[in-house]
Amino acid sequence: MGLLHRFILASFCLMAAVLMSSCRLQEARTGEQWFNHAWSGLAGVDALTFQGKAALWRGEQGVLEQNLSYSGRLDDHHRLTMRTVIAEGGAGSKGSLLASGTHLGGKYETKLVAQGRRWHIVSDEESLGKGLARLNPLEQLEHIRNARKSIKLESGAARGTKVLRIELDAADAQALIGSELEEEMKQVRQKWESKLAKLQNAERAKLASQSEQIWSAGNKQLAEMLNQAEIQAVYHLTVNSKTGLPMRLTSESRIAYLSPQGVPQQEMLRTDNRFADYK
């Protein structure tokens, strides 16, 4: 065998060994390592799109209260536009999942900007984005990264993918939902304070006192309900094992709490997001 042929054969064997080693390294990754790998890949992305669905059930019988679809487009790494579309649902189809914002013929559009690893609404002063943080999958992944959690690789994943089952620590899941609701309460307060500032002094003083009492009572009630609540949050993240980028993120959040009248209540929120168009 000539020198050239031996060189080609050696190069081929070396390439095969590298590929086999790479495959073994991939197989040896833990669920935590796969999540970190996906997060690192996502952090380097400038643009992407996602299509999502969300549904909210209430009560022991799991009555569907609301069902909607939404989409998102990320540009320049930090600008996100989301649109929600009301779909079929129960009697409360205009419930807590509906995100307020600019109304576009049946759709609601809200623009957000990432600042300090949090997404903030910038579309208009009326846009409170009710529940939007819970629907934004990029925000969800940020919460997962920072929370205490257990991550396991699921068996039976489709070829070329890894599926991670992620369950948040109960205390962190409660703190997460609590912080989201508290942020919404702050936004409500900021909204009525900005409107009061436009009124005459006498009328403003009277309404400010009444509004403060109502808001304080509601905020206290929310804190009491959260302290008693039991929350479970489970996510499934599908990762492209070749690119390391997220392909799909689903979540299921179950909340059990007592109403102000002391009646046990149950809620379950499910979301399903599919990512595409990475750039």
mmCIF file of C-alpha atoms in Angstrom:
data_model
loop_
_atom_site.group_PDB
_atom_site.id
_atom_site.type_symbol
_atom_site.label_atom_id
_atom_site.label_comp_id
_atom_site.label_asym_id
_atom_site.label_seq_id
_atom_site.Cartn_x
_atom_site.Cartn_y
_atom_site.Cartn_z
ATOM 1 C CA MET A 1 0.000 0.000 0.000
ATOM 2 C CA GLY A 2 1.381 3.369 -1.029
ATOM 3 C CA LEU A 3 2.079 6.261 1.296
ATOM 4 C CA LEU A 4 -0.885 8.243 -0.078
ATOM 5 C CA HIS A 5 -3.304 5.354 0.451
ATOM 6 C CA ARG A 6 -2.046 4.825 4.016
ATOM 7 C CA PHE A 7 -2.496 8.549 4.702
ATOM 8 C CA ILE A 8 -6.089 8.480 3.374
ATOM 9 C CA LEU A 9 -6.893 5.369 5.404
ATOM 10 C CA ALA A 10 -5.393 6.889 8.559
ATOM 11 C CA SER A 11 -7.359 10.098 8.012
ATOM 12 C CA PHE A 12 -10.573 8.109 7.532
ATOM 13 C CA CYS A 13 -9.966 6.116 10.727
ATOM 14 C CA LEU A 14 -9.204 9.297 12.660
ATOM 15 C CA MET A 15 -12.399 10.926 11.366
ATOM 16 C CA ALA A 16 -14.443 7.860 12.333
ATOM 17 C CA ALA A 17 -12.897 7.856 15.790
ATOM 18 C CA VAL A 18 -13.719 11.552 16.249
ATOM 19 C CA LEU A 19 -17.324 10.990 15.143
ATOM 20 C CA MET A 20 -17.704 7.994 17.451
ATOM 21 C CA SER A 21 -16.190 9.968 20.310
ATOM 22 C CA SER A 22 -18.590 12.849 19.618
ATOM 23 C CA CYS A 23 -21.552 10.467 19.649
ATOM 24 C CA ARG A 24 -20.403 8.937 22.931
ATOM 25 C CA LEU A 25 -20.038 12.411 24.453
ATOM 26 C CA GLN A 26 -23.564 13.270 23.376
ATOM 27 C CA GLU A 27 -24.932 10.067 24.846
ATOM 28 C CA ALA A 28 -23.029 10.708 28.079
ATOM 29 C CA ARG A 29 -24.623 14.129 28.630
ATOM 30 C CA THR A 30 -26.992 14.371 31.562
ATOM 31 C CA GLY A 31 -30.361 16.086 31.393
ATOM 32 C CA GLU A 32 -28.873 19.104 33.160
ATOM 33 C CA GLN A 33 -26.043 19.275 30.633
ATOM 34 C CA TRP A 34 -28.455 19.061 27.705
ATOM 35 C CA PHE A 35 -30.499 21.916 29.156
ATOM 36 C CA ASN A 36 -27.388 24.059 29.612
ATOM 37 C CA HIS A 37 -26.305 23.190 26.071
ATOM 38 C CA ALA A 38 -29.705 24.255 24.697
ATOM 39 C CA TRP A 39 -29.651 27.446 26.752
ATOM 40 C CA SER A 40 -26.181 28.363 25.489
ATOM 41 C CA GLY A 41 -27.296 27.799 21.912
ATOM 42 C CA LEU A 42 -30.422 29.898 22.399
ATOM 43 C CA ALA A 43 -28.387 32.725 23.953
ATOM 44 C CA GLY A 44 -26.489 33.063 20.663
ATOM 45 C CA VAL A 45 -29.619 33.355 18.513
ATOM 46 C CA ASP A 46 -30.583 36.745 17.055
ATOM 47 C CA ALA A 47 -33.962 35.813 15.594
ATOM 48 C CA LEU A 48 -36.567 33.067 15.812
ATOM 49 C CA THR A 49 -40.303 32.473 15.710
ATOM 50 C CA PHE A 50 -42.622 30.295 17.764
ATOM 51 C CA GLN A 51 -46.201 29.076 17.591
ATOM 52 C CA GLY A 52 -47.974 28.296 20.832
ATOM 53 C CA LYS A 53 -51.208 27.133 22.394
ATOM 54 C CA ALA A 54 -52.450 27.552 25.947
ATOM 55 C CA ALA A 55 -55.459 26.191 27.807
ATOM 56 C CA LEU A 56 -56.776 26.792 31.309
ATOM 57 C CA TRP A 57 -58.910 24.282 33.206
ATOM 58 C CA ARG A 58 -60.671 24.806 36.536
ATOM 59 C CA GLY A 59 -62.175 22.545 39.196
ATOM 60 C CA GLU A 60 -61.841 18.865 40.013
ATOM 61 C CA GLN A 61 -63.649 17.947 36.800
ATOM 62 C CA GLY A 62 -61.231 19.979 34.721
ATOM 63 C CA VAL A 63 -63.711 22.297 33.018
ATOM 64 C CA LEU A 64 -62.081 24.140 30.125
ATOM 65 C CA GLU A 65 -62.303 27.847 30.860
ATOM 66 C CA GLN A 66 -60.193 29.246 28.062
ATOM 67 C CA ASN A 67 -58.232 28.074 25.075
ATOM 68 C CA LEU A 68 -56.137 30.295 22.841
ATOM 69 C CA SER A 69 -53.310 30.260 20.348
ATOM 70 C CA TYR A 70 -50.494 32.749 19.991
ATOM 71 C CA SER A 71 -47.336 33.407 18.036
ATOM 72 C CA GLY A 72 -44.088 35.212 18.662
ATOM 73 C CA ARG A 73 -41.233 36.682 16.668
ATOM 74 C CA LEU A 74 -37.851 37.549 18.160
ATOM 75 C CA ASP A 75 -35.713 40.176 16.403
ATOM 76 C CA ASP A 76 -32.272 41.552 17.261
ATOM 77 C CA HIS A 77 -32.024 39.152 20.192
ATOM 78 C CA HIS A 78 -34.043 41.359 22.555
ATOM 79 C CA ARG A 79 -37.210 42.543 20.762
ATOM 80 C CA LEU A 80 -40.219 40.241 20.895
ATOM 81 C CA THR A 81 -43.638 40.675 19.294
ATOM 82 C CA MET A 82 -46.431 38.377 20.457
ATOM 83 C CA ARG A 83 -49.926 38.000 19.092
ATOM 84 C CA THR A 84 -52.723 36.120 20.820
ATOM 85 C CA VAL A 85 -55.865 34.799 19.163
ATOM 86 C CA ILE A 86 -58.913 33.744 21.165
ATOM 87 C CA ALA A 87 -59.909 30.202 20.303
ATOM 88 C CA GLU A 88 -62.695 27.951 21.485
ATOM 89 C CA GLY A 89 -63.334 27.822 25.214
ATOM 90 C CA GLY A 90 -65.902 27.768 27.958
ATOM 91 C CA ALA A 91 -68.144 30.502 29.228
ATOM 92 C CA GLY A 92 -65.149 32.412 30.527
ATOM 93 C CA SER A 93 -63.499 32.734 27.131
ATOM 94 C CA LYS A 94 -62.416 36.282 27.950
ATOM 95 C CA GLY A 95 -60.659 35.179 31.116
ATOM 96 C CA SER A 96 -57.247 35.540 32.627
ATOM 97 C CA LEU A 97 -55.240 34.163 29.682
ATOM 98 C CA LEU A 98 -56.255 37.042 27.431
ATOM 99 C CA ALA A 99 -53.356 39.435 27.005
ATOM 100 C CA SER A 100 -54.406 43.057 26.659
ATOM 101 C CA GLY A 101 -52.623 45.131 24.088
ATOM 102 C CA THR A 102 -53.192 46.598 20.664
ATOM 103 C CA HIS A 103 -56.358 45.096 19.180
ATOM 104 C CA LEU A 104 -55.972 44.012 15.546
ATOM 105 C CA GLY A 105 -59.260 42.572 14.337
ATOM 106 C CA GLY A 106 -59.628 39.679 16.776
ATOM 107 C CA LYS A 107 -55.931 39.527 17.587
ATOM 108 C CA TYR A 108 -54.051 41.162 20.431
ATOM 109 C CA GLU A 109 -50.504 42.269 19.731
ATOM 110 C CA THR A 110 -47.996 43.143 22.427
ATOM 111 C CA LYS A 111 -44.372 44.179 21.994
ATOM 112 C CA LEU A 112 -41.768 43.321 24.606
ATOM 113 C CA VAL A 113 -38.101 44.124 25.149
ATOM 114 C CA ALA A 114 -35.617 42.071 27.154
ATOM 115 C CA GLN A 115 -33.989 44.134 29.900
ATOM 116 C CA GLY A 116 -31.919 42.524 32.615
ATOM 117 C CA ARG A 117 -33.107 39.047 31.623
ATOM 118 C CA ARG A 118 -36.749 40.054 32.075
ATOM 119 C CA TRP A 119 -39.272 40.827 29.384
ATOM 120 C CA HIS A 120 -40.997 44.198 29.687
ATOM 121 C CA ILE A 121 -44.000 45.411 27.691
ATOM 122 C CA VAL A 122 -43.287 48.533 25.654
ATOM 123 C CA SER A 123 -46.136 48.585 23.129
ATOM 124 C CA ASP A 124 -48.384 51.177 24.867
ATOM 125 C CA GLU A 125 -49.290 52.403 28.344
ATOM 126 C CA GLU A 126 -52.624 50.551 28.299
ATOM 127 C CA SER A 127 -51.013 47.191 27.667
ATOM 128 C CA LEU A 128 -50.778 45.303 30.964
ATOM 129 C CA GLY A 129 -50.009 42.015 29.258
ATOM 130 C CA LYS A 130 -52.147 39.946 31.618
ATOM 131 C CA GLY A 131 -50.685 36.472 31.805
ATOM 132 C CA LEU A 132 -48.241 37.206 28.982
ATOM 133 C CA ALA A 133 -45.159 36.279 31.034
ATOM 134 C CA ARG A 134 -46.633 32.823 31.581
ATOM 135 C CA LEU A 135 -47.158 32.336 27.832
ATOM 136 C CA ASN A 136 -43.789 33.656 26.641
ATOM 137 C CA PRO A 137 -41.604 30.512 26.240
ATOM 138 C CA LEU A 138 -38.388 32.549 26.299
ATOM 139 C CA GLU A 139 -39.397 33.884 29.715
ATOM 140 C CA GLN A 140 -40.273 30.342 30.801
ATOM 141 C CA LEU A 141 -36.824 29.064 29.845
ATOM 142 C CA GLU A 142 -35.227 31.907 31.802
ATOM 143 C CA HIS A 143 -37.283 30.979 34.876
ATOM 144 C CA ILE A 144 -36.329 27.318 34.495
ATOM 145 C CA ARG A 145 -32.631 28.185 34.256
ATOM 146 C CA ASN A 146 -32.703 30.152 37.507
ATOM 147 C CA ALA A 147 -34.962 27.819 39.511
ATOM 148 C CA ARG A 148 -34.094 24.784 41.576
ATOM 149 C CA LYS A 149 -35.233 21.795 39.566
ATOM 150 C CA SER A 150 -34.807 18.150 38.634
ATOM 151 C CA ILE A 151 -34.076 17.282 34.992
ATOM 152 C CA LYS A 152 -34.368 13.793 33.529
ATOM 153 C CA LEU A 153 -33.839 12.491 30.019
ATOM 154 C CA GLU A 154 -37.019 10.859 28.718
ATOM 155 C CA SER A 155 -36.745 7.536 26.917
ATOM 156 C CA GLY A 156 -38.254 6.965 23.489
ATOM 157 C CA ALA A 157 -37.376 10.380 22.048
ATOM 158 C CA ALA A 158 -37.577 10.684 18.259
ATOM 159 C CA ARG A 159 -34.354 10.197 16.340
ATOM 160 C CA GLY A 160 -32.141 13.274 16.405
ATOM 161 C CA THR A 161 -33.814 14.724 19.487
ATOM 162 C CA LYS A 162 -33.502 14.698 23.252
ATOM 163 C CA VAL A 163 -36.547 15.205 25.471
ATOM 164 C CA LEU A 164 -35.995 16.601 28.967
ATOM 165 C CA ARG A 165 -38.547 16.332 31.753
ATOM 166 C CA ILE A 166 -38.071 19.299 34.071
ATOM 167 C CA GLU A 167 -39.872 19.660 37.384
ATOM 168 C CA LEU A 168 -39.408 22.815 39.410
ATOM 169 C CA ASP A 169 -38.856 22.710 43.139
ATOM 170 C CA ALA A 170 -42.262 23.295 44.787
ATOM 171 C CA ALA A 171 -41.086 26.400 46.643
ATOM 172 C CA ASP A 172 -39.549 27.868 43.484
ATOM 173 C CA ALA A 173 -42.699 27.116 41.464
ATOM 174 C CA GLN A 174 -44.753 28.945 44.082
ATOM 175 C CA ALA A 175 -42.322 31.879 44.134
ATOM 176 C CA LEU A 176 -42.376 32.050 40.330
ATOM 177 C CA ILE A 177 -46.152 32.274 40.009
ATOM 178 C CA GLY A 178 -46.301 34.575 43.016
ATOM 179 C CA SER A 179 -43.796 36.992 41.492
ATOM 180 C CA GLU A 180 -45.730 37.052 38.206
ATOM 181 C CA LEU A 181 -49.016 37.847 39.946
ATOM 182 C CA GLU A 182 -47.376 40.455 42.159
ATOM 183 C CA GLU A 183 -45.895 42.102 39.069
ATOM 184 C CA GLU A 184 -49.341 42.242 37.494
ATOM 185 C CA MET A 185 -50.709 43.851 40.669
ATOM 186 C CA LYS A 186 -47.942 46.484 40.475
ATOM 187 C CA GLN A 187 -48.859 47.169 36.864
ATOM 188 C CA VAL A 188 -52.500 47.631 37.845
ATOM 189 C CA ARG A 189 -51.447 50.150 40.486
ATOM 190 C CA GLN A 190 -49.213 52.040 38.065
ATOM 191 C CA LYS A 191 -52.068 52.251 35.591
ATOM 192 C CA TRP A 192 -54.593 53.820 37.955
ATOM 193 C CA GLU A 193 -51.945 56.108 39.451
ATOM 194 C CA SER A 194 -51.137 57.463 35.973
ATOM 195 C CA LYS A 195 -54.836 58.112 35.340
ATOM 196 C CA LEU A 196 -55.332 59.794 38.722
ATOM 197 C CA ALA A 197 -52.464 62.169 37.959
ATOM 198 C CA LYS A 198 -54.559 63.689 35.167
ATOM 199 C CA LEU A 199 -57.470 64.645 37.493
ATOM 200 C CA GLN A 200 -58.078 67.810 39.479
ATOM 201 C CA ASN A 201 -56.577 67.932 42.999
ATOM 202 C CA ALA A 202 -59.817 67.485 44.988
ATOM 203 C CA GLU A 203 -61.141 64.650 42.848
ATOM 204 C CA ARG A 204 -57.722 63.042 42.683
ATOM 205 C CA ALA A 205 -57.315 62.953 46.486
ATOM 206 C CA LYS A 206 -60.727 61.333 46.981
ATOM 207 C CA LEU A 207 -60.286 58.670 44.316
ATOM 208 C CA ALA A 208 -56.667 58.001 45.321
ATOM 209 C CA SER A 209 -57.758 57.050 48.839
ATOM 210 C CA GLN A 210 -60.518 54.757 47.571
ATOM 211 C CA SER A 211 -58.276 53.144 44.961
ATOM 212 C CA GLU A 212 -55.511 52.553 47.503
ATOM 213 C CA GLN A 213 -57.935 50.790 49.857
ATOM 214 C CA ILE A 214 -59.261 48.540 47.088
ATOM 215 C CA TRP A 215 -55.790 47.727 45.780
ATOM 216 C CA SER A 216 -54.357 47.038 49.255
ATOM 217 C CA ALA A 217 -57.234 44.695 50.106
ATOM 218 C CA GLY A 218 -56.788 42.816 46.838
ATOM 219 C CA ASN A 219 -53.018 42.595 47.259
ATOM 220 C CA LYS A 220 -53.390 41.262 50.812
ATOM 221 C CA GLN A 221 -55.921 38.688 49.645
ATOM 222 C CA LEU A 222 -53.587 37.563 46.886
ATOM 223 C CA ALA A 223 -50.698 37.132 49.358
ATOM 224 C CA GLU A 224 -52.872 35.027 51.679
ATOM 225 C CA MET A 225 -54.022 32.787 48.825
ATOM 226 C CA LEU A 226 -50.449 32.289 47.599
ATOM 227 C CA ASN A 227 -49.223 31.361 51.089
ATOM 228 C CA GLN A 228 -51.766 28.521 51.217
ATOM 229 C CA ALA A 229 -51.390 27.416 47.601
ATOM 230 C CA GLU A 230 -49.830 24.143 46.472
ATOM 231 C CA ILE A 231 -48.161 24.468 43.072
ATOM 232 C CA GLN A 232 -46.577 21.933 40.737
ATOM 233 C CA ALA A 233 -44.836 22.966 37.514
ATOM 234 C CA VAL A 234 -43.539 20.401 35.006
ATOM 235 C CA TYR A 235 -41.957 21.160 31.626
ATOM 236 C CA HIS A 236 -40.882 19.006 28.694
ATOM 237 C CA LEU A 237 -38.154 20.454 26.477
ATOM 238 C CA THR A 238 -37.354 18.842 23.122
ATOM 239 C CA VAL A 239 -33.835 19.631 21.911
ATOM 240 C CA ASN A 240 -32.362 19.088 18.462
ATOM 241 C CA SER A 241 -29.390 16.896 19.345
ATOM 242 C CA LYS A 242 -27.438 18.107 16.290
ATOM 243 C CA THR A 243 -27.845 21.882 16.702
ATOM 244 C CA GLY A 244 -28.500 21.878 20.447
ATOM 245 C CA LEU A 245 -31.404 24.314 19.955
ATOM 246 C CA PRO A 246 -34.870 23.968 21.513
ATOM 247 C CA MET A 247 -37.544 22.588 19.187
ATOM 248 C CA ARG A 248 -40.524 22.417 21.529
ATOM 249 C CA LEU A 249 -41.382 23.451 25.084
ATOM 250 C CA THR A 250 -44.526 22.286 26.859
ATOM 251 C CA SER A 251 -45.589 23.079 30.409
ATOM 252 C CA GLU A 252 -48.216 21.956 32.886
ATOM 253 C CA SER A 253 -48.833 24.020 36.017
ATOM 254 C CA ARG A 254 -51.268 22.767 38.657
ATOM 255 C CA ILE A 255 -52.437 25.064 41.441
ATOM 256 C CA ALA A 256 -54.582 24.160 44.439
ATOM 257 C CA TYR A 257 -55.694 26.995 46.728
ATOM 258 C CA LEU A 258 -58.504 28.289 48.921
ATOM 259 C CA SER A 259 -60.860 31.002 47.708
ATOM 260 C CA PRO A 260 -61.499 34.040 49.970
ATOM 261 C CA GLN A 261 -64.562 32.138 51.208
ATOM 262 C CA GLY A 262 -62.401 29.132 52.143
ATOM 263 C CA VAL A 263 -63.588 26.926 49.267
ATOM 264 C CA PRO A 264 -60.907 24.640 47.726
ATOM 265 C CA GLN A 265 -60.096 25.576 44.135
ATOM 266 C CA GLN A 266 -58.005 23.918 41.439
ATOM 267 C CA GLU A 267 -56.512 25.266 38.233
ATOM 268 C CA MET A 268 -54.369 23.702 35.536
ATOM 269 C CA LEU A 269 -52.576 25.673 32.816
ATOM 270 C CA ARG A 270 -50.996 23.901 29.861
ATOM 271 C CA THR A 271 -48.859 25.505 27.166
ATOM 272 C CA ASP A 272 -47.255 24.069 24.031
ATOM 273 C CA ASN A 273 -44.647 26.046 22.054
ATOM 274 C CA ARG A 274 -42.827 25.076 18.860
ATOM 275 C CA PHE A 275 -39.735 26.993 17.752
ATOM 276 C CA ALA A 276 -38.595 27.652 14.165
ATOM 277 C CA ASP A 277 -36.733 30.033 11.854
ATOM 278 C CA TYR A 278 -33.552 30.316 13.920
ATOM 279 C CA LYS A 279 -31.073 32.907 12.671
#
